Each structure stands twice: as structure tokens, then as C-alpha cells.
């Protein structure tokens, strides 16, 4: 089981030291990637010029731009809701950046005016890796992040 309370406290400690989004999102992706089991990718896409642009991440190289509504990330952005995909091969429009990904969770990140400013994307080689517990824990993690980002 992942201790999301501890991860969120560690994120807060990083943010208190430095609020700039580059080190903050870089350390956030490293925290998640090294603490959650059975992952092959963890990172951020940020809304820039009307599309999602690849941000800090851990894992293999990834797609650089994703259009609104496209793939799991673009869909979480458009619908403004957390997407859990048990089997990415059964998700119409899934964007396969890494062929070893089999399941995925994407959490929208909100800016100071409530708009979606980016997404947290986490991928696993295991089908059905992400549970309701991950949904709740990552929602809290992202809420903490939203307190510090100034987008
Ligand atoms: N699979 C994602 C694309 C991003 S990568 O997996 C890192 C999607 O369908 O949105």
C-alpha cells in the first residue's frame, strides 16, 4: 500500500523550500516514480498554447504534445475529471508513448482561477494497477501541488 499522506507531506516540504514549478514538478515526479510500485512512467503535461506540452517526468521518453480531448491525458483535461484506465489497449484513442504501458491514471491540475493547467499522468505495465485508493491519494497529492503552482 502506498502511504499517500507521507508523499503529500514530502511534496509540501519541497514546495516550502522552492515554489518554482520546474524543481517542484521534477521532484514530485521523482517522488511518485520511486515510491509507487509497478510503474513505468510518472510525470506532468502542462497546458501551453491550447495543447498539453510534456513537462517534468520520470521514465522513458514520451510524446511531446497532446491535443485537447486526445488520449487519456487530453480526455482528462477536456472532461476535467480523473481518468483511470484499466487496460489502455481497450481505451479508444489511447496514445501509446511506451509499449510497456498497460494501465494508466490521469489527474487534472487546476490553476488559481479553477481552470485546468495541466495533468499528472502515471502509467503501469500491469493491467488494472490503479485503484480507488490511488484515486483518492493522488487527488490529495495534486491538491497540495495546486496550493503552490502559480499558473
Ligand atoms: N498514454 C497517454 C499519453 C502520455 S504517455 O503515456 C506518457 C495518453 O493516452 O494520454
mmCIF file of N, CA, C and O and ligand atoms in Angstrom, residues 41 45 62-63 66 70-74 93-97 101 104 121 123, ligand 1:
data_model
loop_
_atom_site.group_PDB
_atom_site.id
_atom_site.type_symbol
_atom_site.label_atom_id
_atom_site.label_comp_id
_atom_site.label_asym_id
_atom_site.label_seq_id
_atom_site.Cartn_x
_atom_site.Cartn_y
_atom_site.Cartn_z
ATOM 1 N N UNK A 41 6.084 4.939 -15.800
ATOM 2 C CA UNK A 41 6.156 6.361 -16.169
ATOM 3 C C UNK A 41 5.369 7.175 -15.142
ATOM 4 O O UNK A 41 4.285 6.737 -14.713
ATOM 5 N N UNK A 45 2.043 16.864 -17.841
ATOM 6 C CA UNK A 45 1.835 17.612 -19.075
ATOM 7 C C UNK A 45 1.206 18.933 -18.663
ATOM 8 O O UNK A 45 0.322 18.963 -17.805
ATOM 9 N N UNK A 62 8.843 10.474 -23.939
ATOM 10 C CA UNK A 62 7.390 10.464 -24.163
ATOM 11 C C UNK A 62 6.984 11.440 -25.259
ATOM 12 O O UNK A 62 7.772 12.295 -25.673
ATOM 13 N N UNK A 63 5.712 11.332 -25.680
ATOM 14 C CA UNK A 63 5.146 12.247 -26.683
ATOM 15 C C UNK A 63 5.256 13.679 -26.146
ATOM 16 O O UNK A 63 5.002 13.918 -24.968
ATOM 17 N N UNK A 66 0.088 16.823 -26.824
ATOM 18 C CA UNK A 66 -1.170 16.067 -26.873
ATOM 19 C C UNK A 66 -2.306 17.083 -27.018
ATOM 20 O O UNK A 66 -2.393 18.053 -26.247
ATOM 21 N N UNK A 70 -7.663 14.352 -26.791
ATOM 22 C CA UNK A 70 -6.973 13.176 -27.370
ATOM 23 C C UNK A 70 -6.314 12.337 -26.275
ATOM 24 O O UNK A 70 -5.716 12.890 -25.332
ATOM 25 N N UNK A 71 -6.404 11.024 -26.435
ATOM 26 C CA UNK A 71 -5.766 10.128 -25.473
ATOM 27 C C UNK A 71 -6.365 10.261 -24.085
ATOM 28 O O UNK A 71 -7.361 10.957 -23.882
ATOM 29 N N UNK A 72 -5.746 9.585 -23.142
ATOM 30 C CA UNK A 72 -6.260 9.618 -21.771
ATOM 31 C C UNK A 72 -5.991 10.991 -21.153
ATOM 32 O O UNK A 72 -6.847 11.568 -20.469
ATOM 33 N N UNK A 73 -4.818 11.543 -21.441
ATOM 34 C CA UNK A 73 -4.451 12.853 -20.870
ATOM 35 C C UNK A 73 -5.359 13.965 -21.397
ATOM 36 O O UNK A 73 -5.889 14.769 -20.623
ATOM 37 N N UNK A 74 -5.533 13.999 -22.741
ATOM 38 C CA UNK A 74 -6.359 15.047 -23.338
ATOM 39 C C UNK A 74 -7.813 14.923 -22.922
ATOM 40 O O UNK A 74 -8.545 15.918 -22.819
ATOM 41 N N UNK A 93 -8.490 5.598 -28.691
ATOM 42 C CA UNK A 93 -7.744 6.850 -28.795
ATOM 43 C C UNK A 93 -6.553 6.944 -27.868
ATOM 44 O O UNK A 93 -5.890 7.979 -27.824
ATOM 45 N N UNK A 94 -6.286 5.890 -27.125
ATOM 46 C CA UNK A 94 -5.113 5.912 -26.246
ATOM 47 C C UNK A 94 -3.855 6.209 -27.062
ATOM 48 O O UNK A 94 -3.665 5.687 -28.159
ATOM 49 N N UNK A 95 -2.978 7.066 -26.514
ATOM 50 C CA UNK A 95 -1.739 7.408 -27.204
ATOM 51 C C UNK A 95 -0.630 6.557 -26.592
ATOM 52 O O UNK A 95 -0.309 6.716 -25.411
ATOM 53 N N UNK A 96 -0.094 5.640 -27.388
ATOM 54 C CA UNK A 96 0.923 4.727 -26.859
ATOM 55 C C UNK A 96 2.311 5.332 -26.992
ATOM 56 O O UNK A 96 2.935 5.277 -28.046
ATOM 57 N N UNK A 97 2.786 5.968 -25.920
ATOM 58 C CA UNK A 97 4.147 6.534 -25.931
ATOM 59 C C UNK A 97 5.138 5.433 -25.621
ATOM 60 O O UNK A 97 6.249 5.424 -26.115
ATOM 61 N N UNK A 101 3.318 0.175 -21.342
ATOM 62 C CA UNK A 101 2.198 0.656 -20.504
ATOM 63 C C UNK A 101 0.959 -0.191 -20.745
ATOM 64 O O UNK A 101 0.579 -0.438 -21.895
ATOM 65 N N UNK A 104 -3.328 3.076 -16.631
ATOM 66 C CA UNK A 104 -2.954 4.480 -16.516
ATOM 67 C C UNK A 104 -3.938 5.226 -15.617
ATOM 68 O O UNK A 104 -5.121 4.889 -15.587
ATOM 69 N N UNK A 121 0.171 12.344 -15.037
ATOM 70 C CA UNK A 121 -0.072 11.085 -15.752
ATOM 71 C C UNK A 121 0.839 10.009 -15.154
ATOM 72 O O UNK A 121 2.050 10.219 -15.042
ATOM 73 N N UNK A 123 1.681 5.777 -15.425
ATOM 74 C CA UNK A 123 1.456 4.564 -16.219
ATOM 75 C C UNK A 123 2.065 3.350 -15.532
ATOM 76 O O UNK A 123 3.091 3.465 -14.859
HETATM 77 N N1 LIG B 1 -0.821 7.421 -22.794
HETATM 78 C C1 LIG B 1 -1.071 8.827 -22.683
HETATM 79 C C2 LIG B 1 -0.004 9.618 -23.366
HETATM 80 C C3 LIG B 1 1.094 10.037 -22.478
HETATM 81 S S1 LIG B 1 2.209 8.868 -22.145
HETATM 82 O O1 LIG B 1 1.663 7.604 -21.748
HETATM 83 C C4 LIG B 1 3.411 9.348 -21.159
HETATM 84 C C5 LIG B 1 -2.439 9.196 -23.228
HETATM 85 O O2 LIG B 1 -3.109 8.396 -23.879
HETATM 86 O O3 LIG B 1 -2.833 10.324 -22.983
#
